[in-house]
Amino acid sequence: MSFVGKVLVVVQVVLSVCFMGFAGAVFTAQTNWRNESLKLKDNVASMQKSMNELESEYSNYKTEMTQKMNDALSQAQTAKAANDALKAQNKSYQNQLETVRAERDTSVAQAETTGEEANFRRQESDRQRVVNKTLHDTINDLRANIKSLEDTIFTKSIQEKTLTAKHNKVLEELNYLNKIVSNLGIDPNDPAIAGMQTPPPAVEGVIINTKKDKRNGTRFVEVSLGSDDGLSKGHQLYVYRFGNKENGNRPKYLGKIELVYVDPDTAVGTVIDAAKNGVIEKGDHVNSKL
């Protein structure tokens, strides 16, 4: 066999193998398409069955809803007829009510016309009764006030007599004491004597300077008050310090001083009673009363 014949045999074999492959592929594709076609037919049949069931349910639902709508329309017509009957009855009642109201208004007008004069007389009597009661109460109040004033005048008269007697007695004692002081060679008008005889006025000031003694205690203090404030030599003042948070904001008593020198605006005092719970310092407060 020649070389060409061998090549042709090989080509024929290859073509045979390719044909067999194509035939197998076509058979496989045909089988798959057949199976798919059967599945689609089954799906179509199932969907047709479902659609038939849905159409049947829809028909039943439509019939039921139609029946309910007809029943509702029938009930609405019945309710409308009943409503019309009630409206007619209500209108009849309103006509009767208007008639009764007209009769009542006529009766009320007649009664008002008949009782107007009686009401006016009764009101006039009530007003006069109120006026009489007011006048009576006023008279009673004036009598009570007069009695109270008479009692007050009597009490004041007794108090005046008592005070006059006390005043005369005090004048007699003062004249007697002035005679004794004059006999002792003392001038009663001396400011020091006046300060000792009369209490200091109600004043309040601040310590502006202090002087210590040998024991580092406060001996002399200078205060921001003087004779212009009514103070004089011999007056005694109390010293205290404002409170703080530690002691509940309560003032602290520090002692008592006696004035030994007085100017119009300032005064100097000596400590006569020093408290044990503190030392008098600059900035502390003084007062004529605790």
PDB file of C-alpha atoms in Angstrom:
ATOM      1  CA  MET A   1       0.000   0.000   0.000  1.00  0.00           C
ATOM      2  CA  SER A   2       1.274   3.420  -0.847  1.00  0.00           C
ATOM      3  CA  PHE A   3       1.766   6.284   1.550  1.00  0.00           C
ATOM      4  CA  VAL A   4      -1.294   8.139   0.244  1.00  0.00           C
ATOM      5  CA  GLY A   5      -3.457   5.087   0.807  1.00  0.00           C
ATOM      6  CA  LYS A   6      -2.278   4.912   4.421  1.00  0.00           C
ATOM      7  CA  VAL A   7      -3.062   8.559   4.973  1.00  0.00           C
ATOM      8  CA  LEU A   8      -6.545   8.108   3.531  1.00  0.00           C
ATOM      9  CA  VAL A   9      -7.165   5.113   5.835  1.00  0.00           C
ATOM     10  CA  VAL A  10      -6.089   7.172   8.863  1.00  0.00           C
ATOM     11  CA  VAL A  11      -8.310  10.073   7.806  1.00  0.00           C
ATOM     12  CA  GLN A  12     -11.246   7.702   7.371  1.00  0.00           C
ATOM     13  CA  VAL A  13     -10.708   6.252  10.848  1.00  0.00           C
ATOM     14  CA  VAL A  14     -10.526   9.747  12.400  1.00  0.00           C
ATOM     15  CA  LEU A  15     -13.678  10.829  10.583  1.00  0.00           C
ATOM     16  CA  SER A  16     -15.458   7.682  11.793  1.00  0.00           C
ATOM     17  CA  VAL A  17     -14.503   8.427  15.403  1.00  0.00           C
ATOM     18  CA  CYS A  18     -15.678  12.048  15.051  1.00  0.00           C
ATOM     19  CA  PHE A  19     -18.984  10.888  13.555  1.00  0.00           C
ATOM     20  CA  MET A  20     -19.557   8.469  16.405  1.00  0.00           C
ATOM     21  CA  GLY A  21     -18.850  11.336  18.882  1.00  0.00           C
ATOM     22  CA  PHE A  22     -21.322  13.625  17.124  1.00  0.00           C
ATOM     23  CA  ALA A  23     -23.913  10.872  17.067  1.00  0.00           C
ATOM     24  CA  GLY A  24     -23.490  10.289  20.816  1.00  0.00           C
ATOM     25  CA  ALA A  25     -23.769  14.020  21.544  1.00  0.00           C
ATOM     26  CA  VAL A  26     -26.920  14.289  19.419  1.00  0.00           C
ATOM     27  CA  PHE A  27     -28.471  11.293  21.193  1.00  0.00           C
ATOM     28  CA  THR A  28     -27.629  12.746  24.625  1.00  0.00           C
ATOM     29  CA  ALA A  29     -29.077  16.150  23.685  1.00  0.00           C
ATOM     30  CA  GLN A  30     -32.216  14.515  22.324  1.00  0.00           C
ATOM     31  CA  THR A  31     -32.655  12.542  25.558  1.00  0.00           C
ATOM     32  CA  ASN A  32     -32.186  15.684  27.700  1.00  0.00           C
ATOM     33  CA  TRP A  33     -34.636  17.665  25.606  1.00  0.00           C
ATOM     34  CA  ARG A  34     -37.197  14.878  25.859  1.00  0.00           C
ATOM     35  CA  ASN A  35     -36.868  14.776  29.664  1.00  0.00           C
ATOM     36  CA  GLU A  36     -37.075  18.569  29.928  1.00  0.00           C
ATOM     37  CA  SER A  37     -40.150  18.563  27.667  1.00  0.00           C
ATOM     38  CA  LEU A  38     -41.840  16.008  29.921  1.00  0.00           C
ATOM     39  CA  LYS A  39     -41.034  18.116  33.019  1.00  0.00           C
ATOM     40  CA  LEU A  40     -42.441  21.233  31.360  1.00  0.00           C
ATOM     41  CA  LYS A  41     -45.617  19.368  30.421  1.00  0.00           C
ATOM     42  CA  ASP A  42     -45.990  18.211  34.031  1.00  0.00           C
ATOM     43  CA  ASN A  43     -45.464  21.814  35.272  1.00  0.00           C
ATOM     44  CA  VAL A  44     -48.021  23.130  32.799  1.00  0.00           C
ATOM     45  CA  ALA A  45     -50.534  20.538  33.912  1.00  0.00           C
ATOM     46  CA  SER A  46     -49.882  21.396  37.590  1.00  0.00           C
ATOM     47  CA  MET A  47     -50.228  25.134  36.932  1.00  0.00           C
ATOM     48  CA  GLN A  48     -53.435  24.510  34.941  1.00  0.00           C
ATOM     49  CA  LYS A  49     -54.825  22.553  37.881  1.00  0.00           C
ATOM     50  CA  SER A  50     -53.871  25.340  40.338  1.00  0.00           C
ATOM     51  CA  MET A  51     -55.426  27.940  38.068  1.00  0.00           C
ATOM     52  CA  ASN A  52     -58.636  25.919  37.882  1.00  0.00           C
ATOM     53  CA  GLU A  53     -58.710  25.680  41.692  1.00  0.00           C
ATOM     54  CA  LEU A  54     -58.107  29.438  42.036  1.00  0.00           C
ATOM     55  CA  GLU A  55     -60.879  30.170  39.528  1.00  0.00           C
ATOM     56  CA  SER A  56     -63.212  27.943  41.509  1.00  0.00           C
ATOM     57  CA  GLU A  57     -62.301  29.675  44.823  1.00  0.00           C
ATOM     58  CA  TYR A  58     -62.686  33.092  43.198  1.00  0.00           C
ATOM     59  CA  SER A  59     -66.109  32.135  41.864  1.00  0.00           C
ATOM     60  CA  ASN A  60     -67.201  30.949  45.315  1.00  0.00           C
ATOM     61  CA  TYR A  61     -65.781  34.124  46.981  1.00  0.00           C
ATOM     62  CA  LYS A  62     -67.512  36.318  44.403  1.00  0.00           C
ATOM     63  CA  THR A  63     -70.820  34.565  45.006  1.00  0.00           C
ATOM     64  CA  GLU A  64     -70.424  34.908  48.798  1.00  0.00           C
ATOM     65  CA  MET A  65     -69.504  38.607  48.611  1.00  0.00           C
ATOM     66  CA  THR A  66     -72.418  39.269  46.254  1.00  0.00           C
ATOM     67  CA  GLN A  67     -74.787  37.639  48.747  1.00  0.00           C
ATOM     68  CA  LYS A  68     -73.315  39.673  51.635  1.00  0.00           C
ATOM     69  CA  MET A  69     -73.592  42.881  49.614  1.00  0.00           C
ATOM     70  CA  ASN A  70     -77.212  42.159  48.818  1.00  0.00           C
ATOM     71  CA  ASP A  71     -77.895  41.452  52.517  1.00  0.00           C
ATOM     72  CA  ALA A  72     -76.134  44.700  53.495  1.00  0.00           C
ATOM     73  CA  LEU A  73     -78.163  46.684  50.959  1.00  0.00           C
ATOM     74  CA  SER A  74     -81.344  45.122  52.305  1.00  0.00           C
ATOM     75  CA  GLN A  75     -80.361  46.012  55.894  1.00  0.00           C
ATOM     76  CA  ALA A  76     -79.445  49.557  54.823  1.00  0.00           C
ATOM     77  CA  GLN A  77     -82.838  50.001  53.176  1.00  0.00           C
ATOM     78  CA  THR A  78     -84.545  48.693  56.325  1.00  0.00           C
ATOM     79  CA  ALA A  79     -82.452  51.045  58.550  1.00  0.00           C
ATOM     80  CA  LYS A  80     -83.235  53.968  56.240  1.00  0.00           C
ATOM     81  CA  ALA A  81     -86.941  53.272  56.487  1.00  0.00           C
ATOM     82  CA  ALA A  82     -86.676  53.062  60.304  1.00  0.00           C
ATOM     83  CA  ASN A  83     -84.640  56.319  60.353  1.00  0.00           C
ATOM     84  CA  ASP A  84     -87.263  58.085  58.263  1.00  0.00           C
ATOM     85  CA  ALA A  85     -89.937  56.890  60.666  1.00  0.00           C
ATOM     86  CA  LEU A  86     -87.904  58.161  63.662  1.00  0.00           C
ATOM     87  CA  LYS A  87     -87.369  61.524  61.967  1.00  0.00           C
ATOM     88  CA  ALA A  88     -91.092  61.864  61.402  1.00  0.00           C
ATOM     89  CA  GLN A  89     -91.788  60.931  65.034  1.00  0.00           C
ATOM     90  CA  ASN A  90     -89.093  63.374  66.251  1.00  0.00           C
ATOM     91  CA  LYS A  91     -90.599  66.172  64.184  1.00  0.00           C
ATOM     92  CA  SER A  92     -94.000  65.432  65.746  1.00  0.00           C
ATOM     93  CA  TYR A  93     -92.435  65.574  69.218  1.00  0.00           C
ATOM     94  CA  GLN A  94     -90.742  68.879  68.398  1.00  0.00           C
ATOM     95  CA  ASN A  95     -94.038  70.375  67.285  1.00  0.00           C
ATOM     96  CA  GLN A  96     -95.607  69.250  70.554  1.00  0.00           C
ATOM     97  CA  LEU A  97     -92.628  70.680  72.492  1.00  0.00           C
ATOM     98  CA  GLU A  98     -92.954  74.050  70.769  1.00  0.00           C
ATOM     99  CA  THR A  99     -96.640  74.123  71.655  1.00  0.00           C
ATOM    100  CA  VAL A 100     -95.877  73.323  75.310  1.00  0.00           C
ATOM    101  CA  ARG A 101     -93.129  75.975  75.414  1.00  0.00           C
ATOM    102  CA  ALA A 102     -95.493  78.601  74.000  1.00  0.00           C
ATOM    103  CA  GLU A 103     -98.068  77.737  76.662  1.00  0.00           C
ATOM    104  CA  ARG A 104     -95.379  77.830  79.360  1.00  0.00           C
ATOM    105  CA  ASP A 105     -94.085  81.239  78.228  1.00  0.00           C
ATOM    106  CA  THR A 106     -97.603  82.605  78.306  1.00  0.00           C
ATOM    107  CA  SER A 107     -98.125  81.283  81.846  1.00  0.00           C
ATOM    108  CA  VAL A 108     -94.751  82.627  83.022  1.00  0.00           C
ATOM    109  CA  ALA A 109     -95.479  86.066  81.580  1.00  0.00           C
ATOM    110  CA  GLN A 110     -98.825  86.155  83.351  1.00  0.00           C
ATOM    111  CA  ALA A 111     -97.224  85.041  86.631  1.00  0.00           C
ATOM    112  CA  GLU A 112     -94.451  87.639  86.317  1.00  0.00           C
ATOM    113  CA  THR A 113     -96.959  90.365  85.594  1.00  0.00           C
ATOM    114  CA  THR A 114     -99.052  89.316  88.586  1.00  0.00           C
ATOM    115  CA  GLY A 115     -96.090  88.979  91.039  1.00  0.00           C
ATOM    116  CA  GLU A 116     -94.028  92.003  89.902  1.00  0.00           C
ATOM    117  CA  GLU A 117     -95.550  94.372  92.425  1.00  0.00           C
ATOM    118  CA  ALA A 118     -95.228  91.843  95.257  1.00  0.00           C
ATOM    119  CA  ASN A 119     -91.567  91.218  94.383  1.00  0.00           C
ATOM    120  CA  PHE A 120     -90.853  94.952  94.323  1.00  0.00           C
ATOM    121  CA  ARG A 121     -92.430  95.414  97.757  1.00  0.00           C
ATOM    122  CA  ARG A 122     -90.521  92.426  99.146  1.00  0.00           C
ATOM    123  CA  GLN A 123     -87.221  93.741  97.748  1.00  0.00           C
ATOM    124  CA  GLU A 124     -87.891  97.183  99.172  1.00  0.00           C
ATOM    125  CA  SER A 125     -88.630  95.603 102.554  1.00  0.00           C
ATOM    126  CA  ASP A 126     -85.417  93.568 102.391  1.00  0.00           C
ATOM    127  CA  ARG A 127     -83.377  96.663 101.547  1.00  0.00           C
ATOM    128  CA  GLN A 128     -84.918  98.610 104.407  1.00  0.00           C
ATOM    129  CA  ARG A 129     -84.258  95.687 106.752  1.00  0.00           C
ATOM    130  CA  VAL A 130     -80.594  95.668 105.699  1.00  0.00           C
ATOM    131  CA  VAL A 131     -80.338  99.437 106.248  1.00  0.00           C
ATOM    132  CA  ASN A 132     -81.912  99.127 109.683  1.00  0.00           C
ATOM    133  CA  LYS A 133     -79.560  96.290 110.640  1.00  0.00           C
ATOM    134  CA  THR A 134     -76.552  98.292 109.426  1.00  0.00           C
ATOM    135  CA  LEU A 135     -77.616 101.319 111.464  1.00  0.00           C
ATOM    136  CA  HIS A 136     -78.211  99.133 114.510  1.00  0.00           C
ATOM    137  CA  ASP A 137     -74.770  97.503 114.185  1.00  0.00           C
ATOM    138  CA  THR A 138     -73.160 100.917 113.707  1.00  0.00           C
ATOM    139  CA  ILE A 139     -74.838 102.238 116.862  1.00  0.00           C
ATOM    140  CA  ASN A 140     -73.669  99.187 118.825  1.00  0.00           C
ATOM    141  CA  ASP A 141     -70.110  99.627 117.518  1.00  0.00           C
ATOM    142  CA  LEU A 142     -70.114 103.309 118.426  1.00  0.00           C
ATOM    143  CA  ARG A 143     -71.375 102.496 121.904  1.00  0.00           C
ATOM    144  CA  ALA A 144     -68.663  99.864 122.328  1.00  0.00           C
ATOM    145  CA  ASN A 145     -66.021 102.324 121.078  1.00  0.00           C
ATOM    146  CA  ILE A 146     -67.276 105.002 123.455  1.00  0.00           C
ATOM    147  CA  LYS A 147     -67.149 102.539 126.355  1.00  0.00           C
ATOM    148  CA  SER A 148     -63.644 101.427 125.350  1.00  0.00           C
ATOM    149  CA  LEU A 149     -62.480 105.055 125.075  1.00  0.00           C
ATOM    150  CA  GLU A 150     -63.955 105.882 128.450  1.00  0.00           C
ATOM    151  CA  ASP A 151     -62.127 102.910 129.985  1.00  0.00           C
ATOM    152  CA  THR A 152     -58.911 103.960 128.225  1.00  0.00           C
ATOM    153  CA  ILE A 153     -59.281 107.546 129.462  1.00  0.00           C
ATOM    154  CA  PHE A 154     -59.850 106.317 132.992  1.00  0.00           C
ATOM    155  CA  THR A 155     -56.815 104.010 132.800  1.00  0.00           C
ATOM    156  CA  LYS A 156     -54.625 106.756 131.318  1.00  0.00           C
ATOM    157  CA  SER A 157     -55.792 109.147 134.013  1.00  0.00           C
ATOM    158  CA  ILE A 158     -54.717 106.700 136.732  1.00  0.00           C
ATOM    159  CA  GLN A 159     -51.395 106.112 134.938  1.00  0.00           C
ATOM    160  CA  GLU A 160     -50.861 109.866 134.623  1.00  0.00           C
ATOM    161  CA  LYS A 161     -51.429 110.383 138.324  1.00  0.00           C
ATOM    162  CA  THR A 162     -49.044 107.517 139.130  1.00  0.00           C
ATOM    163  CA  LEU A 163     -46.358 108.815 136.759  1.00  0.00           C
ATOM    164  CA  THR A 164     -46.765 112.364 138.087  1.00  0.00           C
ATOM    165  CA  ALA A 165     -46.258 111.105 141.616  1.00  0.00           C
ATOM    166  CA  LYS A 166     -43.173 109.092 140.557  1.00  0.00           C
ATOM    167  CA  HIS A 167     -41.791 112.076 138.647  1.00  0.00           C
ATOM    168  CA  ASN A 168     -42.181 114.374 141.628  1.00  0.00           C
ATOM    169  CA  LYS A 169     -40.538 111.801 143.851  1.00  0.00           C
ATOM    170  CA  VAL A 170     -37.626 111.375 141.396  1.00  0.00           C
ATOM    171  CA  LEU A 171     -37.186 115.186 141.213  1.00  0.00           C
ATOM    172  CA  GLU A 172     -37.065 115.369 144.967  1.00  0.00           C
ATOM    173  CA  GLU A 173     -34.479 112.568 145.104  1.00  0.00           C
ATOM    174  CA  LEU A 174     -32.439 114.216 142.304  1.00  0.00           C
ATOM    175  CA  ASN A 175     -32.429 117.561 144.076  1.00  0.00           C
ATOM    176  CA  TYR A 176     -31.353 115.830 147.277  1.00  0.00           C
ATOM    177  CA  LEU A 177     -28.542 113.951 145.476  1.00  0.00           C
ATOM    178  CA  ASN A 178     -27.383 117.143 143.716  1.00  0.00           C
ATOM    179  CA  LYS A 179     -27.115 118.823 147.086  1.00  0.00           C
ATOM    180  CA  ILE A 180     -25.044 115.944 148.426  1.00  0.00           C
ATOM    181  CA  VAL A 181     -22.761 115.972 145.314  1.00  0.00           C
ATOM    182  CA  SER A 182     -22.333 119.745 145.552  1.00  0.00           C
ATOM    183  CA  ASN A 183     -21.422 119.465 149.223  1.00  0.00           C
ATOM    184  CA  LEU A 184     -18.750 116.902 148.232  1.00  0.00           C
ATOM    185  CA  GLY A 185     -17.244 119.383 145.741  1.00  0.00           C
ATOM    186  CA  ILE A 186     -18.209 117.441 142.599  1.00  0.00           C
ATOM    187  CA  ASP A 187     -19.760 119.102 139.542  1.00  0.00           C
ATOM    188  CA  PRO A 188     -22.844 117.083 138.465  1.00  0.00           C
ATOM    189  CA  ASN A 189     -22.431 118.399 134.873  1.00  0.00           C
ATOM    190  CA  ASP A 190     -18.951 116.823 134.484  1.00  0.00           C
ATOM    191  CA  PRO A 191     -19.034 114.518 131.373  1.00  0.00           C
ATOM    192  CA  ALA A 192     -17.365 111.744 133.330  1.00  0.00           C
ATOM    193  CA  ILE A 193     -20.073 111.914 135.982  1.00  0.00           C
ATOM    194  CA  ALA A 194     -22.775 112.056 133.286  1.00  0.00           C
ATOM    195  CA  GLY A 195     -21.298 108.992 131.618  1.00  0.00           C
ATOM    196  CA  MET A 196     -21.321 107.110 134.904  1.00  0.00           C
ATOM    197  CA  GLN A 197     -24.875 108.141 135.726  1.00  0.00           C
ATOM    198  CA  THR A 198     -26.523 107.444 132.395  1.00  0.00           C
ATOM    199  CA  PRO A 199     -26.179 104.240 130.309  1.00  0.00           C
ATOM    200  CA  PRO A 200     -24.583 104.527 126.865  1.00  0.00           C
ATOM    201  CA  PRO A 201     -26.873 104.901 123.840  1.00  0.00           C
ATOM    202  CA  ALA A 202     -27.466 102.050 121.429  1.00  0.00           C
ATOM    203  CA  VAL A 203     -24.344 102.204 119.249  1.00  0.00           C
ATOM    204  CA  GLU A 204     -22.203  99.760 117.297  1.00  0.00           C
ATOM    205  CA  GLY A 205     -18.660 100.275 116.018  1.00  0.00           C
ATOM    206  CA  VAL A 206     -15.321  98.666 115.182  1.00  0.00           C
ATOM    207  CA  ILE A 207     -11.973  98.465 117.006  1.00  0.00           C
ATOM    208  CA  ILE A 208      -9.472 100.406 114.874  1.00  0.00           C
ATOM    209  CA  ASN A 209      -6.361  99.888 117.035  1.00  0.00           C
ATOM    210  CA  THR A 210      -5.129  97.951 120.088  1.00  0.00           C
ATOM    211  CA  LYS A 211      -2.236  98.156 122.561  1.00  0.00           C
ATOM    212  CA  LYS A 212      -0.846  95.039 124.244  1.00  0.00           C
ATOM    213  CA  ASP A 213       0.397  94.681 127.805  1.00  0.00           C
ATOM    214  CA  LYS A 214       3.510  92.821 128.992  1.00  0.00           C
ATOM    215  CA  ARG A 215       1.701  89.487 128.871  1.00  0.00           C
ATOM    216  CA  ASN A 216       0.734  90.080 125.223  1.00  0.00           C
ATOM    217  CA  GLY A 217      -2.828  90.692 126.233  1.00  0.00           C
ATOM    218  CA  THR A 218      -4.926  93.624 125.015  1.00  0.00           C
ATOM    219  CA  ARG A 219      -4.927  96.495 127.501  1.00  0.00           C
ATOM    220  CA  PHE A 220      -6.129  99.546 125.538  1.00  0.00           C
ATOM    221  CA  VAL A 221      -8.367  99.652 122.434  1.00  0.00           C
ATOM    222  CA  GLU A 222      -9.361 102.482 120.131  1.00  0.00           C
ATOM    223  CA  VAL A 223     -12.907 102.379 118.736  1.00  0.00           C
ATOM    224  CA  SER A 224     -14.613 104.150 115.835  1.00  0.00           C
ATOM    225  CA  LEU A 225     -17.169 105.855 118.113  1.00  0.00           C
ATOM    226  CA  GLY A 226     -17.028 109.143 120.007  1.00  0.00           C
ATOM    227  CA  SER A 227     -18.959 111.900 121.666  1.00  0.00           C
ATOM    228  CA  ASP A 228     -20.834 112.626 118.440  1.00  0.00           C
ATOM    229  CA  ASP A 229     -22.371 109.163 118.857  1.00  0.00           C
ATOM    230  CA  GLY A 230     -23.529 109.970 122.410  1.00  0.00           C
ATOM    231  CA  LEU A 231     -20.619 108.323 124.271  1.00  0.00           C
ATOM    232  CA  SER A 232     -18.710 109.848 127.155  1.00  0.00           C
ATOM    233  CA  LYS A 233     -15.983 108.911 129.596  1.00  0.00           C
ATOM    234  CA  GLY A 234     -16.984 106.044 131.881  1.00  0.00           C
ATOM    235  CA  HIS A 235     -19.325 104.336 129.416  1.00  0.00           C
ATOM    236  CA  GLN A 236     -18.831 100.588 129.012  1.00  0.00           C
ATOM    237  CA  LEU A 237     -19.002  98.666 125.721  1.00  0.00           C
ATOM    238  CA  TYR A 238     -19.059  94.955 124.894  1.00  0.00           C
ATOM    239  CA  VAL A 239     -16.567  93.428 122.429  1.00  0.00           C
ATOM    240  CA  TYR A 240     -17.463  90.508 120.149  1.00  0.00           C
ATOM    241  CA  ARG A 241     -16.371  88.897 116.910  1.00  0.00           C
ATOM    242  CA  PHE A 242     -18.592  87.766 114.044  1.00  0.00           C
ATOM    243  CA  GLY A 243     -19.095  84.009 113.773  1.00  0.00           C
ATOM    244  CA  ASN A 244     -17.713  81.682 111.114  1.00  0.00           C
ATOM    245  CA  LYS A 245     -18.620  78.298 109.668  1.00  0.00           C
ATOM    246  CA  GLU A 246     -16.764  76.439 112.425  1.00  0.00           C
ATOM    247  CA  ASN A 247     -19.007  77.780 115.204  1.00  0.00           C
ATOM    248  CA  GLY A 248     -22.217  77.947 113.196  1.00  0.00           C
ATOM    249  CA  ASN A 249     -21.944  81.697 112.333  1.00  0.00           C
ATOM    250  CA  ARG A 250     -22.556  82.688 115.967  1.00  0.00           C
ATOM    251  CA  PRO A 251     -20.894  85.824 117.397  1.00  0.00           C
ATOM    252  CA  LYS A 252     -18.088  85.265 119.915  1.00  0.00           C
ATOM    253  CA  TYR A 253     -17.971  87.314 123.117  1.00  0.00           C
ATOM    254  CA  LEU A 254     -14.452  88.682 123.816  1.00  0.00           C
ATOM    255  CA  GLY A 255     -14.896  90.983 126.837  1.00  0.00           C
ATOM    256  CA  LYS A 256     -15.890  94.438 128.021  1.00  0.00           C
ATOM    257  CA  ILE A 257     -14.127  97.822 127.893  1.00  0.00           C
ATOM    258  CA  GLU A 258     -14.581 101.123 129.765  1.00  0.00           C
ATOM    259  CA  LEU A 259     -13.955 104.405 127.951  1.00  0.00           C
ATOM    260  CA  VAL A 260     -11.196 106.538 129.485  1.00  0.00           C
ATOM    261  CA  TYR A 261     -10.806 109.125 126.701  1.00  0.00           C
ATOM    262  CA  VAL A 262     -13.441 110.362 124.257  1.00  0.00           C
ATOM    263  CA  ASP A 263     -13.080 112.470 121.099  1.00  0.00           C
ATOM    264  CA  PRO A 264     -15.910 113.508 118.755  1.00  0.00           C
ATOM    265  CA  ASP A 265     -15.170 110.633 116.327  1.00  0.00           C
ATOM    266  CA  THR A 266     -13.071 108.140 118.322  1.00  0.00           C
ATOM    267  CA  ALA A 267     -12.606 106.924 121.861  1.00  0.00           C
ATOM    268  CA  VAL A 268     -10.037 104.932 123.870  1.00  0.00           C
ATOM    269  CA  GLY A 269     -11.046 102.293 126.367  1.00  0.00           C
ATOM    270  CA  THR A 270      -9.345  99.942 128.755  1.00  0.00           C
ATOM    271  CA  VAL A 271     -10.198  96.259 128.979  1.00  0.00           C
ATOM    272  CA  ILE A 272     -11.990  95.570 132.268  1.00  0.00           C
ATOM    273  CA  ASP A 273     -13.317  92.090 131.501  1.00  0.00           C
ATOM    274  CA  ALA A 274     -11.377  89.882 129.096  1.00  0.00           C
ATOM    275  CA  ALA A 275     -12.916  86.592 128.010  1.00  0.00           C
ATOM    276  CA  LYS A 276     -10.825  83.430 128.148  1.00  0.00           C
ATOM    277  CA  ASN A 277     -11.863  82.187 124.709  1.00  0.00           C
ATOM    278  CA  GLY A 278     -10.095  84.855 122.640  1.00  0.00           C
ATOM    279  CA  VAL A 279      -7.968  88.013 122.490  1.00  0.00           C
ATOM    280  CA  ILE A 280      -9.387  91.351 121.407  1.00  0.00           C
ATOM    281  CA  GLU A 281      -7.888  92.376 118.063  1.00  0.00           C
ATOM    282  CA  LYS A 282      -8.220  95.052 115.414  1.00  0.00           C
ATOM    283  CA  GLY A 283     -11.400  94.626 113.367  1.00  0.00           C
ATOM    284  CA  ASP A 284     -13.500  93.206 116.222  1.00  0.00           C
ATOM    285  CA  HIS A 285     -16.877  94.817 116.889  1.00  0.00           C
ATOM    286  CA  VAL A 286     -18.137  96.793 119.893  1.00  0.00           C
ATOM    287  CA  ASN A 287     -21.723  97.275 120.992  1.00  0.00           C
ATOM    288  CA  SER A 288     -23.425  98.988 123.902  1.00  0.00           C
ATOM    289  CA  LYS A 289     -25.731  95.968 124.339  1.00  0.00           C
ATOM    290  CA  LEU A 290     -25.156  92.249 124.046  1.00  0.00           C
TER     291      LEU A 290
END
